[in-house]
JSON list of C-alpha atoms in Angstrom, two decimals:
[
{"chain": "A", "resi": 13, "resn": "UNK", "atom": "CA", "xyz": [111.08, 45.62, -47.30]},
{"chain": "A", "resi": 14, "resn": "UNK", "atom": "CA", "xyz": [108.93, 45.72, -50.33]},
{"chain": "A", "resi": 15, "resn": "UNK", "atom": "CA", "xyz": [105.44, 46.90, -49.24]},
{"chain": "A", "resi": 16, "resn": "UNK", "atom": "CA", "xyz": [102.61, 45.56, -50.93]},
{"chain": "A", "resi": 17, "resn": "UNK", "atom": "CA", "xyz": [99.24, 47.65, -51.40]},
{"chain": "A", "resi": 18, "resn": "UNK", "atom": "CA", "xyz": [95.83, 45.77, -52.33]},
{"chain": "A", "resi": 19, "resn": "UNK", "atom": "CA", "xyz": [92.74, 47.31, -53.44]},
{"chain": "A", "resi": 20, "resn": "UNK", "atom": "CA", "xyz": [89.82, 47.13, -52.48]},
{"chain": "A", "resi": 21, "resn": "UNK", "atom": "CA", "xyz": [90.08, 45.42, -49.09]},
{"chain": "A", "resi": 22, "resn": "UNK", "atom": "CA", "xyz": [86.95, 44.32, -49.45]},
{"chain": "A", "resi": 23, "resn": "UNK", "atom": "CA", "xyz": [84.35, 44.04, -52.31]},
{"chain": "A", "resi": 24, "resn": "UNK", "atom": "CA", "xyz": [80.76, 42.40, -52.91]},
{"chain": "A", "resi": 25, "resn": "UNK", "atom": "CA", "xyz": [79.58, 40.72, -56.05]},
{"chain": "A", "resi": 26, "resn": "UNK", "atom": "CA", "xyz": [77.11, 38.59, -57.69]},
{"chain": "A", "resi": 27, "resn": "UNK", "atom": "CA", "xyz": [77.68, 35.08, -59.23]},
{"chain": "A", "resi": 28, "resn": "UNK", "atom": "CA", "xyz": [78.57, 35.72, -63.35]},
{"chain": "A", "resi": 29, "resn": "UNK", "atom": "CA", "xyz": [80.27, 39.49, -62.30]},
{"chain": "A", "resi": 30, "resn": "UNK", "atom": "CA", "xyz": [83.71, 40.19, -63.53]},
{"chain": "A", "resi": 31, "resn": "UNK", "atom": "CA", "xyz": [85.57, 41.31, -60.79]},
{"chain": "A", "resi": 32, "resn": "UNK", "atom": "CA", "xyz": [89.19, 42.66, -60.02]},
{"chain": "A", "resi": 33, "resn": "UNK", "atom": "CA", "xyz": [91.83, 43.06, -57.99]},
{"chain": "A", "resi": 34, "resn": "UNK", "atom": "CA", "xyz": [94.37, 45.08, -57.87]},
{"chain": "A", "resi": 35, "resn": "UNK", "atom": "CA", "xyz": [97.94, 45.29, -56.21]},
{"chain": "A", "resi": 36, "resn": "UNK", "atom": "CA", "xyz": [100.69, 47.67, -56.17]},
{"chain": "A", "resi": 37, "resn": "UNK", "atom": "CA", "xyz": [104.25, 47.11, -55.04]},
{"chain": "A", "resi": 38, "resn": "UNK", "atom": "CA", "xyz": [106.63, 49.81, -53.67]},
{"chain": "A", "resi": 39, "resn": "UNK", "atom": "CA", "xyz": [109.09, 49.53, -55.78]},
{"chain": "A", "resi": 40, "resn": "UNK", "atom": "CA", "xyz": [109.26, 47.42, -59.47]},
{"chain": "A", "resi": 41, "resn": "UNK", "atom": "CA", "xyz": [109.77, 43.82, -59.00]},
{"chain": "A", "resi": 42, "resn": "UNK", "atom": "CA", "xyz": [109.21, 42.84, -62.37]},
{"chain": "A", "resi": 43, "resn": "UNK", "atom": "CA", "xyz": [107.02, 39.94, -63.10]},
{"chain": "A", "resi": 44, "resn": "UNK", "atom": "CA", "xyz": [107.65, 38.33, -59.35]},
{"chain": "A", "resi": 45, "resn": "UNK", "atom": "CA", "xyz": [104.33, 38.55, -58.40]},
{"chain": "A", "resi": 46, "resn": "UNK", "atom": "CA", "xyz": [101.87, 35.44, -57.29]},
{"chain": "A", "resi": 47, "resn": "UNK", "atom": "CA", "xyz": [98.17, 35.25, -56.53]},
{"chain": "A", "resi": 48, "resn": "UNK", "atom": "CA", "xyz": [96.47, 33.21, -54.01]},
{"chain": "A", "resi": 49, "resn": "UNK", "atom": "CA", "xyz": [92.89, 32.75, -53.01]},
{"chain": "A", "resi": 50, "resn": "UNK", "atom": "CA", "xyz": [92.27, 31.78, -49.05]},
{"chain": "A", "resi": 51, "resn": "UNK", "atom": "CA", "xyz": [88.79, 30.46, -48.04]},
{"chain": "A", "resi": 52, "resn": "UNK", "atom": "CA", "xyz": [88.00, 30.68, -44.61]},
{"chain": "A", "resi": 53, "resn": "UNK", "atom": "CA", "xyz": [90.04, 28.36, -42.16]},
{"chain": "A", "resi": 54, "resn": "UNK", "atom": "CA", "xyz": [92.04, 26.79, -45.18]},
{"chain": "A", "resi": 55, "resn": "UNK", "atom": "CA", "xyz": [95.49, 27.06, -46.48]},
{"chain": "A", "resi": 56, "resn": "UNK", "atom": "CA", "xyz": [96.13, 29.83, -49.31]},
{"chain": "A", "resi": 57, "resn": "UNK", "atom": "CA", "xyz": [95.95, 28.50, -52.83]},
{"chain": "A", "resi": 58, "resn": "UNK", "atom": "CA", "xyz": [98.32, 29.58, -55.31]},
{"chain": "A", "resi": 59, "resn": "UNK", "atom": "CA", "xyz": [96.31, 30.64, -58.57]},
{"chain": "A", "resi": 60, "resn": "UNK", "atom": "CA", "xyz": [98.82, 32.72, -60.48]},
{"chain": "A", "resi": 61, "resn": "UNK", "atom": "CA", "xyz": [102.47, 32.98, -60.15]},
{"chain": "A", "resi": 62, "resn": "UNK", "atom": "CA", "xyz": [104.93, 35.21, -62.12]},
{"chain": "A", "resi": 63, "resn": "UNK", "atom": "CA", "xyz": [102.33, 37.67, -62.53]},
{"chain": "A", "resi": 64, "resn": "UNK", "atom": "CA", "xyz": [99.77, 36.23, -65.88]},
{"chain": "A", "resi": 65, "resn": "UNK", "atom": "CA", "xyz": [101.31, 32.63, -65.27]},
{"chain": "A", "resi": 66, "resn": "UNK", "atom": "CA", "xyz": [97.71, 30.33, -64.11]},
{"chain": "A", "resi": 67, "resn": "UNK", "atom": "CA", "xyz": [98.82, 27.30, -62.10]},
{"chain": "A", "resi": 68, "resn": "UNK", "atom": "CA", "xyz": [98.34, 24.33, -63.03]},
{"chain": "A", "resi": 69, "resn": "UNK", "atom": "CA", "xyz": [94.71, 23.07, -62.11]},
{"chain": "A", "resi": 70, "resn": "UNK", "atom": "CA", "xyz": [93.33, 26.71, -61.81]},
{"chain": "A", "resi": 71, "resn": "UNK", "atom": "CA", "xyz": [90.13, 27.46, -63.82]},
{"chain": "A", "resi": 72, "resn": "UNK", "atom": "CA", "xyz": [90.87, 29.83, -66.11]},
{"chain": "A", "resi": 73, "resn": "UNK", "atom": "CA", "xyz": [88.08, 32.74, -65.44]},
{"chain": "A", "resi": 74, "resn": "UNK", "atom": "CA", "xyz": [91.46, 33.22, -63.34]},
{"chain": "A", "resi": 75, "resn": "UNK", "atom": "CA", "xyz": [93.46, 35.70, -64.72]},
{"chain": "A", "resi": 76, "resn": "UNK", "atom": "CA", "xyz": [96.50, 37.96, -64.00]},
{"chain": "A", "resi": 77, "resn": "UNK", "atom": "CA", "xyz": [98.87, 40.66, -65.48]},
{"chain": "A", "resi": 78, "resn": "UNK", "atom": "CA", "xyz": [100.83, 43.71, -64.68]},
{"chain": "A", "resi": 79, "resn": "UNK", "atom": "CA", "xyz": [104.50, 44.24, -64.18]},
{"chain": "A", "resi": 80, "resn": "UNK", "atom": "CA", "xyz": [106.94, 46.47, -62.54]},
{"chain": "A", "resi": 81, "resn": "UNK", "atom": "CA", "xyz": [104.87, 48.37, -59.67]},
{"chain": "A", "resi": 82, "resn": "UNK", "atom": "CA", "xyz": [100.70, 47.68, -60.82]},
{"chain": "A", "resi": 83, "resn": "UNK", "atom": "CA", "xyz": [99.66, 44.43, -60.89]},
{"chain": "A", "resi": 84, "resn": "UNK", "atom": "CA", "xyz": [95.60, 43.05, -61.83]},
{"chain": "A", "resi": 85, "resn": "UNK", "atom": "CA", "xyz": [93.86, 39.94, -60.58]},
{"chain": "A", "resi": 86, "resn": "UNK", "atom": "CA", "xyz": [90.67, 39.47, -62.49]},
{"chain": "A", "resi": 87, "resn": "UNK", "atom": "CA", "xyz": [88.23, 36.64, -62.35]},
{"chain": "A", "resi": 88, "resn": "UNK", "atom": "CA", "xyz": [85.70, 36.70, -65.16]},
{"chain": "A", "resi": 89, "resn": "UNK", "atom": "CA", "xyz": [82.23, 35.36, -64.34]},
{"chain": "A", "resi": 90, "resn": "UNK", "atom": "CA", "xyz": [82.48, 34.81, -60.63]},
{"chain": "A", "resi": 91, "resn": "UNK", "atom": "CA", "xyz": [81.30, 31.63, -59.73]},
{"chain": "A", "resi": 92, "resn": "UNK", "atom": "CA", "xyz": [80.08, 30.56, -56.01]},
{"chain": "A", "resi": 93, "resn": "UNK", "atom": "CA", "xyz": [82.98, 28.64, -55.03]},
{"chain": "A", "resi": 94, "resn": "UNK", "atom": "CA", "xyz": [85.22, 31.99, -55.67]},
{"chain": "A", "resi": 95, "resn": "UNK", "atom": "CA", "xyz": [83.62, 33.74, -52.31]},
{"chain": "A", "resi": 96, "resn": "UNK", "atom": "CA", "xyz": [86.96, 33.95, -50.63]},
{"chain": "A", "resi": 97, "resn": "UNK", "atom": "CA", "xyz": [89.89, 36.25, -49.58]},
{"chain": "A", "resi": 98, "resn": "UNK", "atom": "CA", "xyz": [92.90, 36.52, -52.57]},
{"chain": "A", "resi": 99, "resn": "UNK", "atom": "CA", "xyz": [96.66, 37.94, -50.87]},
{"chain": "A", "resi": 100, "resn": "UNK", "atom": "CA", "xyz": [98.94, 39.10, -53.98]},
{"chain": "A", "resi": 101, "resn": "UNK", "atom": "CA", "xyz": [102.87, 37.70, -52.72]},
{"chain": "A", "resi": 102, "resn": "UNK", "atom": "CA", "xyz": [105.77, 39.49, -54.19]},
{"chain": "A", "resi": 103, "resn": "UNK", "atom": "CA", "xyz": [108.81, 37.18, -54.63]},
{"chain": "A", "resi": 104, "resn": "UNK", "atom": "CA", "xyz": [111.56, 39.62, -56.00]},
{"chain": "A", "resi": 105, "resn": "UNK", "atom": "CA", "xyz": [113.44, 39.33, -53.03]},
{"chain": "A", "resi": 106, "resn": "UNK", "atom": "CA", "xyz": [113.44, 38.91, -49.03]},
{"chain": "A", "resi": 107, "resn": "UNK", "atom": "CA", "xyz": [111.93, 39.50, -47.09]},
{"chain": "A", "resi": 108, "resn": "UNK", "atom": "CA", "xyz": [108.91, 38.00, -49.35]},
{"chain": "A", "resi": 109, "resn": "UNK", "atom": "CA", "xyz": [105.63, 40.27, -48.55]},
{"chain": "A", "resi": 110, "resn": "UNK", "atom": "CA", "xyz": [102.00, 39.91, -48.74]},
{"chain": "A", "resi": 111, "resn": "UNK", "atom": "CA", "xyz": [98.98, 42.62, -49.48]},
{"chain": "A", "resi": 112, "resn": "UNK", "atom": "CA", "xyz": [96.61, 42.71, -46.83]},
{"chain": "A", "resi": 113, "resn": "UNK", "atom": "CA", "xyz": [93.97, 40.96, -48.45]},
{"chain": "A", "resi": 114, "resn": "UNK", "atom": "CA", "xyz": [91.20, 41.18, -50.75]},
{"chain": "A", "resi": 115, "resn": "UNK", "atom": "CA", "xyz": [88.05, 39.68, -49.59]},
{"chain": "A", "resi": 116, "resn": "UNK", "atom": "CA", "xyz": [85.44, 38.79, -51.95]},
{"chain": "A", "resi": 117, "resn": "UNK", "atom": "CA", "xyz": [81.68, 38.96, -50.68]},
{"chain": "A", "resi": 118, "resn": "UNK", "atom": "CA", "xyz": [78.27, 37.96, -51.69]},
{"chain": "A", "resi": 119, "resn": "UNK", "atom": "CA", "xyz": [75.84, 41.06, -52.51]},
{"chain": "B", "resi": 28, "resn": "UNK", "atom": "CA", "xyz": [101.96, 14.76, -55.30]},
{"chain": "B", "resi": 29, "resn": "UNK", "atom": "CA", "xyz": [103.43, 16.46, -52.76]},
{"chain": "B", "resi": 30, "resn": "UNK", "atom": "CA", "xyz": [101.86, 16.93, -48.92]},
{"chain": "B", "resi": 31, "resn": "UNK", "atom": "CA", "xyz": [102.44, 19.02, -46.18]},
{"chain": "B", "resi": 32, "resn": "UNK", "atom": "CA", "xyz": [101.82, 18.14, -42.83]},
{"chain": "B", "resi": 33, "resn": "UNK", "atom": "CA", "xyz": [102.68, 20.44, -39.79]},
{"chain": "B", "resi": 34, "resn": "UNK", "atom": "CA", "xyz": [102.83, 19.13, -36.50]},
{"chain": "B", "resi": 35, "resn": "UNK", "atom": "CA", "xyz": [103.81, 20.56, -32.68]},
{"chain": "B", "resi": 36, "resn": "UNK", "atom": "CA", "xyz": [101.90, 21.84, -29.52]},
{"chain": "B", "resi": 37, "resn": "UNK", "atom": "CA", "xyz": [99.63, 23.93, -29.90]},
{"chain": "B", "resi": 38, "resn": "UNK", "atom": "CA", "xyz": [100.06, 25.65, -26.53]},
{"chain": "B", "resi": 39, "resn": "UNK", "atom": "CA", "xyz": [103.31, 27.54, -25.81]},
{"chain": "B", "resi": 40, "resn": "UNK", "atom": "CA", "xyz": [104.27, 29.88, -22.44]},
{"chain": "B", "resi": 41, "resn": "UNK", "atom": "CA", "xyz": [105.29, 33.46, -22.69]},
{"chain": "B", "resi": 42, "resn": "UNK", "atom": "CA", "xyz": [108.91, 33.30, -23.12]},
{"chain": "B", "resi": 43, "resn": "UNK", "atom": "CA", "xyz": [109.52, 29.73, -23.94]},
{"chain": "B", "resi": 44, "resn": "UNK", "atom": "CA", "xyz": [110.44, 28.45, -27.23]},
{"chain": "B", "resi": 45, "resn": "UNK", "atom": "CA", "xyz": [107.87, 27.50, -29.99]},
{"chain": "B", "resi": 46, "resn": "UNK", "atom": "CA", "xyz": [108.91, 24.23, -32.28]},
{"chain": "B", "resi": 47, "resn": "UNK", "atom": "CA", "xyz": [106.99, 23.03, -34.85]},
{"chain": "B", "resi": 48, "resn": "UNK", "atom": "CA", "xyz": [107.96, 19.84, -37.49]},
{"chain": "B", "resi": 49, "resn": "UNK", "atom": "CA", "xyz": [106.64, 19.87, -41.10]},
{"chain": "B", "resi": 50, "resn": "UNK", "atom": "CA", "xyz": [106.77, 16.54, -42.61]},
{"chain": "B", "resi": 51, "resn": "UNK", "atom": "CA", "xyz": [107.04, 16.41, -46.74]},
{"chain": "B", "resi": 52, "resn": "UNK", "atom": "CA", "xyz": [105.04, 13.29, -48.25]},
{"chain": "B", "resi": 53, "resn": "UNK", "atom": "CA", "xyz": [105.20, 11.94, -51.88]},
{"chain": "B", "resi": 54, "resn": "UNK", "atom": "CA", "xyz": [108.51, 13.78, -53.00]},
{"chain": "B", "resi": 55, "resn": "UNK", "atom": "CA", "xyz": [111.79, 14.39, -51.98]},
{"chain": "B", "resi": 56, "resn": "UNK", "atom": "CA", "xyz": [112.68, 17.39, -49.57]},
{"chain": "B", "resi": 57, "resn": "UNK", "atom": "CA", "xyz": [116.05, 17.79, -51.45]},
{"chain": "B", "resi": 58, "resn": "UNK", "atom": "CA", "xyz": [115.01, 20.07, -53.93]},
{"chain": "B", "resi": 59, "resn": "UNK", "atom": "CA", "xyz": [113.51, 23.28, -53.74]},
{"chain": "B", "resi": 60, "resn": "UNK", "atom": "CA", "xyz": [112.98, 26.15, -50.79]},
{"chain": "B", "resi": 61, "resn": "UNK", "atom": "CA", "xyz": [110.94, 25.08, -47.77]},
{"chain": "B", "resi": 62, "resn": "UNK", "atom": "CA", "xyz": [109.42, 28.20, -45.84]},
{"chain": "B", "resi": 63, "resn": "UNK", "atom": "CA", "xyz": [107.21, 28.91, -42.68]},
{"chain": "B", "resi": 64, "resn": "UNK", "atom": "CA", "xyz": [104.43, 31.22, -43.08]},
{"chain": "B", "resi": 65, "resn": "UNK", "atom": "CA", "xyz": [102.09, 32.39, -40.38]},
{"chain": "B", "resi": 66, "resn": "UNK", "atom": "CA", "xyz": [98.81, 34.13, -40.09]},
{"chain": "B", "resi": 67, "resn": "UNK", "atom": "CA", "xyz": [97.60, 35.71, -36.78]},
{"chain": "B", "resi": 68, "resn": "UNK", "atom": "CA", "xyz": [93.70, 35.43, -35.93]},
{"chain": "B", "resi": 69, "resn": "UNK", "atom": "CA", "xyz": [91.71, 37.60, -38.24]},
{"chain": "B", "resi": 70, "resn": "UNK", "atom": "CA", "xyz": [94.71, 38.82, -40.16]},
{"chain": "B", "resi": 71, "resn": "UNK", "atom": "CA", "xyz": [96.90, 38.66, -43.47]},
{"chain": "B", "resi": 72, "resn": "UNK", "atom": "CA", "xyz": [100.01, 36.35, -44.41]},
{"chain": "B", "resi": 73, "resn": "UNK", "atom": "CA", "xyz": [103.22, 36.69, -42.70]},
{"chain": "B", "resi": 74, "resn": "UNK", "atom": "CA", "xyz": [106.20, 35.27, -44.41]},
{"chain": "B", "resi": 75, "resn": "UNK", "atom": "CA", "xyz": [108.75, 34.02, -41.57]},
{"chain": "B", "resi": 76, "resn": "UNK", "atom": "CA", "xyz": [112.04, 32.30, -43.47]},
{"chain": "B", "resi": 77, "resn": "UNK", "atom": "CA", "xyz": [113.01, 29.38, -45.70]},
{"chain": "B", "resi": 78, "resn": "UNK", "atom": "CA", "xyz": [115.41, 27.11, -45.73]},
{"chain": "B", "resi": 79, "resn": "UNK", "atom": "CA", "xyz": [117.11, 25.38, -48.98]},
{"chain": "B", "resi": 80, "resn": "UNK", "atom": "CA", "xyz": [117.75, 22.12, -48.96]},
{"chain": "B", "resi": 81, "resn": "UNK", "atom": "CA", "xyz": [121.23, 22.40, -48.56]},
{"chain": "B", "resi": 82, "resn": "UNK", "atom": "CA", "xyz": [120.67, 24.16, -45.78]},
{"chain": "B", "resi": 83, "resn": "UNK", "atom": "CA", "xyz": [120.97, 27.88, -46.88]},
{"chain": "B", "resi": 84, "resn": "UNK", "atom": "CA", "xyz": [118.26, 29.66, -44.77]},
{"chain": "B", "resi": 85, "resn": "UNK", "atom": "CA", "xyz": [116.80, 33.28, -45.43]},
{"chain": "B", "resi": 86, "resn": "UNK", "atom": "CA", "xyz": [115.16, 34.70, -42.24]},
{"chain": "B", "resi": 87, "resn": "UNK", "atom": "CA", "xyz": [112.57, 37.54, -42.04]},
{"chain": "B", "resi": 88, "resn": "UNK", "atom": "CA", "xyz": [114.39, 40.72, -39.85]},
{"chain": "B", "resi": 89, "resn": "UNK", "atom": "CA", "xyz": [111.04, 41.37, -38.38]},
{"chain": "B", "resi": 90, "resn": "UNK", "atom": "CA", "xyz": [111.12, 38.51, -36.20]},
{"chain": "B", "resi": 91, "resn": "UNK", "atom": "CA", "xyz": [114.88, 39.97, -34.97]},
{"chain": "B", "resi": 92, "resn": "UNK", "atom": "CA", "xyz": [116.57, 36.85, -34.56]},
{"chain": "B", "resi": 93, "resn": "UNK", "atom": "CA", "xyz": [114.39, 34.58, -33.11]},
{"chain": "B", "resi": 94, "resn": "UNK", "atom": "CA", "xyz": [113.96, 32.09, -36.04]},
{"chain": "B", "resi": 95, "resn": "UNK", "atom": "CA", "xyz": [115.43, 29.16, -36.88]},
{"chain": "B", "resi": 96, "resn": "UNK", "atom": "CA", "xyz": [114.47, 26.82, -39.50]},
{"chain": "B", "resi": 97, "resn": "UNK", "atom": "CA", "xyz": [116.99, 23.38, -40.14]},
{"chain": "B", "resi": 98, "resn": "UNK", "atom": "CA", "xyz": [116.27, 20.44, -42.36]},
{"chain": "B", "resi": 99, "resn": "UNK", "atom": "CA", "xyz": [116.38, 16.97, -41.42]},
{"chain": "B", "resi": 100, "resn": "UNK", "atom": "CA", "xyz": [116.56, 14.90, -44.66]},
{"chain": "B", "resi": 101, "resn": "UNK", "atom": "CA", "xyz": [116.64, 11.41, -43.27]},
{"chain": "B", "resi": 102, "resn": "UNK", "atom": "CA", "xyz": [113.02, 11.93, -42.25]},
{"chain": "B", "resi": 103, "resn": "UNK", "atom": "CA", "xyz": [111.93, 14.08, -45.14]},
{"chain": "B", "resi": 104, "resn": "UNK", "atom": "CA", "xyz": [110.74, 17.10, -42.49]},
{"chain": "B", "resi": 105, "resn": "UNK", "atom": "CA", "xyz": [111.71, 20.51, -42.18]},
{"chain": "B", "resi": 106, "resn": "UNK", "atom": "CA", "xyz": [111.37, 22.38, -38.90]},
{"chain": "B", "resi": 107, "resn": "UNK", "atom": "CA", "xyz": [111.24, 26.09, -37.09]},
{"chain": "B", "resi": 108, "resn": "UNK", "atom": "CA", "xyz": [111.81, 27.26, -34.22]},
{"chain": "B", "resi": 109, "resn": "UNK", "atom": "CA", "xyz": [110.53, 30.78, -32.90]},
{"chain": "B", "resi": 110, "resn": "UNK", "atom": "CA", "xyz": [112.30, 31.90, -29.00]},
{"chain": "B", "resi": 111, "resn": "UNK", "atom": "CA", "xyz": [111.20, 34.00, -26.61]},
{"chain": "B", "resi": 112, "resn": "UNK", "atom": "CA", "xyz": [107.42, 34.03, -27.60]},
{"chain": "B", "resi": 113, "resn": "UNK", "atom": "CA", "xyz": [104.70, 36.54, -26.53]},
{"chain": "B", "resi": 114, "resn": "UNK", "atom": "CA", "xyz": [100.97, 36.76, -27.40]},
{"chain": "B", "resi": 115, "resn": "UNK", "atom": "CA", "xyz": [102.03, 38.46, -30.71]},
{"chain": "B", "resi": 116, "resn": "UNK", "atom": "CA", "xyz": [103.24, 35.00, -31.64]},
{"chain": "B", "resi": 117, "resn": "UNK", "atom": "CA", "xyz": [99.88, 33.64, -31.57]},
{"chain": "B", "resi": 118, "resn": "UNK", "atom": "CA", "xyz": [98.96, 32.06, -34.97]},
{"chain": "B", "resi": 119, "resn": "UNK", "atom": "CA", "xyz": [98.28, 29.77, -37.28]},
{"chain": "B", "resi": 120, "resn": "UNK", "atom": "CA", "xyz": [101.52, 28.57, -38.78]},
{"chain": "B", "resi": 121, "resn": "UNK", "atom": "CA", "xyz": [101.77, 27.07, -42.00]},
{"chain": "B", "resi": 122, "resn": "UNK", "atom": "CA", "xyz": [105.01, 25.19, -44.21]},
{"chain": "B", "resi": 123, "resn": "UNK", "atom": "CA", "xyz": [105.06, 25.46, -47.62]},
{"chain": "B", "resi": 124, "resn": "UNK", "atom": "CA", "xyz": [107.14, 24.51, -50.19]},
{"chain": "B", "resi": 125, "resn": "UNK", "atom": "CA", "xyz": [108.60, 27.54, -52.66]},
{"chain": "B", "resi": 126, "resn": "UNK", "atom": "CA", "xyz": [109.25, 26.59, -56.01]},
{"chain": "B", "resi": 127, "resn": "UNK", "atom": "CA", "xyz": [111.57, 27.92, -58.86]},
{"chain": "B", "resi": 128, "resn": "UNK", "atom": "CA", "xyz": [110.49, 28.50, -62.70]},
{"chain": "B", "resi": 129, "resn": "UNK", "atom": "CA", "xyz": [113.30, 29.26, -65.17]},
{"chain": "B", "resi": 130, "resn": "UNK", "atom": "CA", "xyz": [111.70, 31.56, -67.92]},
{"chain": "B", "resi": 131, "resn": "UNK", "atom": "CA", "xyz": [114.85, 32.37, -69.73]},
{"chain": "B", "resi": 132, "resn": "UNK", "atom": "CA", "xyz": [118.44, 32.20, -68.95]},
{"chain": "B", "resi": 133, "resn": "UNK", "atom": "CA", "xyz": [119.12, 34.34, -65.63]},
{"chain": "B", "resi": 134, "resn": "UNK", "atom": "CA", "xyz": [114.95, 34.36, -64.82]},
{"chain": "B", "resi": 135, "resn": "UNK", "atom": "CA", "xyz": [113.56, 33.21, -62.45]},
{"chain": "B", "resi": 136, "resn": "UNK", "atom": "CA", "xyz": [110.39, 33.46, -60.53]},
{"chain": "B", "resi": 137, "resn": "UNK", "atom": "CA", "xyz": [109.32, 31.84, -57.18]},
{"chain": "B", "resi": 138, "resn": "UNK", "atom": "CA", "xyz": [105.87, 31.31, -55.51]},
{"chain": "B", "resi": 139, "resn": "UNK", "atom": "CA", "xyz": [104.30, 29.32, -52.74]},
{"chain": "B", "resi": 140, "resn": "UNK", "atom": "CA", "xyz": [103.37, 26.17, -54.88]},
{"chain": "B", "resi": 141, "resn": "UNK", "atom": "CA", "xyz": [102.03, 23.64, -52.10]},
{"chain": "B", "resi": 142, "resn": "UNK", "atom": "CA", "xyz": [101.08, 24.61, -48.37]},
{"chain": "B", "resi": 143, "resn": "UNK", "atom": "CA", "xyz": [100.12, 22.55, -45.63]},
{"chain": "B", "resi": 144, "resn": "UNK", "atom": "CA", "xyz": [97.08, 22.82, -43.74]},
{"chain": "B", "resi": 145, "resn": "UNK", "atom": "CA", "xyz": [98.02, 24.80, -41.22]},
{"chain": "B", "resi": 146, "resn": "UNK", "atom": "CA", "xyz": [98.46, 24.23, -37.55]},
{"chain": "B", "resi": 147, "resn": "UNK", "atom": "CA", "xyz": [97.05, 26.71, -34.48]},
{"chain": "B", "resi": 148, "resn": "UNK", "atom": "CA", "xyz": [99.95, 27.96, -31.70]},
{"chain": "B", "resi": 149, "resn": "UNK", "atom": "CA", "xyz": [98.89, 30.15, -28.96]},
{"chain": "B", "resi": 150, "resn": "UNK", "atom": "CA", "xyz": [100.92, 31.71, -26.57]},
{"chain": "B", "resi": 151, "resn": "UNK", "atom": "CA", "xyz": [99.41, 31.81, -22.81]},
{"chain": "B", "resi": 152, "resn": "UNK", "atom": "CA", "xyz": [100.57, 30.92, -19.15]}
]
């Protein structure tokens, strides 16, 4: 399985702070990487998929890049609805695998 | 727009079989991948298996067998079932619908485009 490593696991900011995210994979899978923000007792969200792509509806403060192994999630001028936790997904293959989490905190 | 809506008890006994339906509103089911993903209290994602439309399925090891995830098209719902549970079973469980994007010829990238909202199972006598 692909192991996925996010960093920080936890992190606190203020509203209008850039913040970001980052995610490493075990081995390269390319582009096949998706972001998605969870608030608490809520579904996940998709925000980014194929690592830069922003879905459709996302604000675009929203931001992602990276291929092969490194992959960034940043979200310029954090806004109040943005308090949440964000899992990076790798979809290169199967089984598909998560990070642990990254969750976002007020200061 | 597509919805997600899972549905099944929300209690299950050590050893018995957990089933749960997820019923696909405002599009059709025959297209795309339709997984199961579940989240134990206080923790991260765990991706559990998809099926294709068709019928293909693609089953996470980790769960050694237990899985099973069939489509029903004449009801637009997919479903899973997970035998032999324990307390390690205990989770939310959530269906979502995987979607393809061609880039170029031979590329393609998948994510998690719409979930449902999730639905609680806990395993105790």
């Amino acid at each position: 399985d692909i192991q996925m490593t996010q960093s920080p696991s936890s992190l606190s900011a203020s509203v209008g702070d850039r913040v970001t995210i980052t995610c490493r994979a075990s081995e390269s899978i390319s582009i096949s990487l998706n972001w998605y923000q969870q608030k608490s007792g809520k579904a996940p969200q998709l925000l980014i998929y194929a690592a830069s792509s922003l879905q459709s509806g996302v604000p675009s403060r929203f931001s992602g890049s990276g291929s092969g192994t490194d992959f960034t999630l940043t979200i310029d001028s954090l806004q109040p609805e943005d308090f949440a936790t964000y899992y990076c997904q790798q979809s290169h293959n199967t089984p598909r695998t998560f990070g642990l989490g990254t969750k976002v905190e007020v200061k | 727009q597509v919805q997600l809506q899972e549905s099944g008890p929300g209690l299950v006994k050590p050893s018995e079989t957990l089933s749960l339906t997820c019923t696909v509103s405002g599009g059709s089911i025959s297209s795309n991948y339709w997984s199961w993903i579940r989240q134990p209290p206080g923790k991260g994602l765990e991706w559990i298996g998809y099926i294709y439309f068709s019928g293909n399925t693609n089953y996470n090891p980790s769960l050694k067998g237990r899985v099973t995830i069939s489509v029903g098209t004449s009801k637009n719902q997919f479903s899973l079932r997970l035998s032999s549970v324990t307390a390690a079973d205990t989770a939310v469980y959530f269906c979502a619908r995987e979607r393809r994007t061609v880039t170029a010829p031979g590329f393609y990238y998948y994510y998690l485009d719409v979930w449902g909202r999730g639905t609680t199972v806990t395993v105790s006598s």
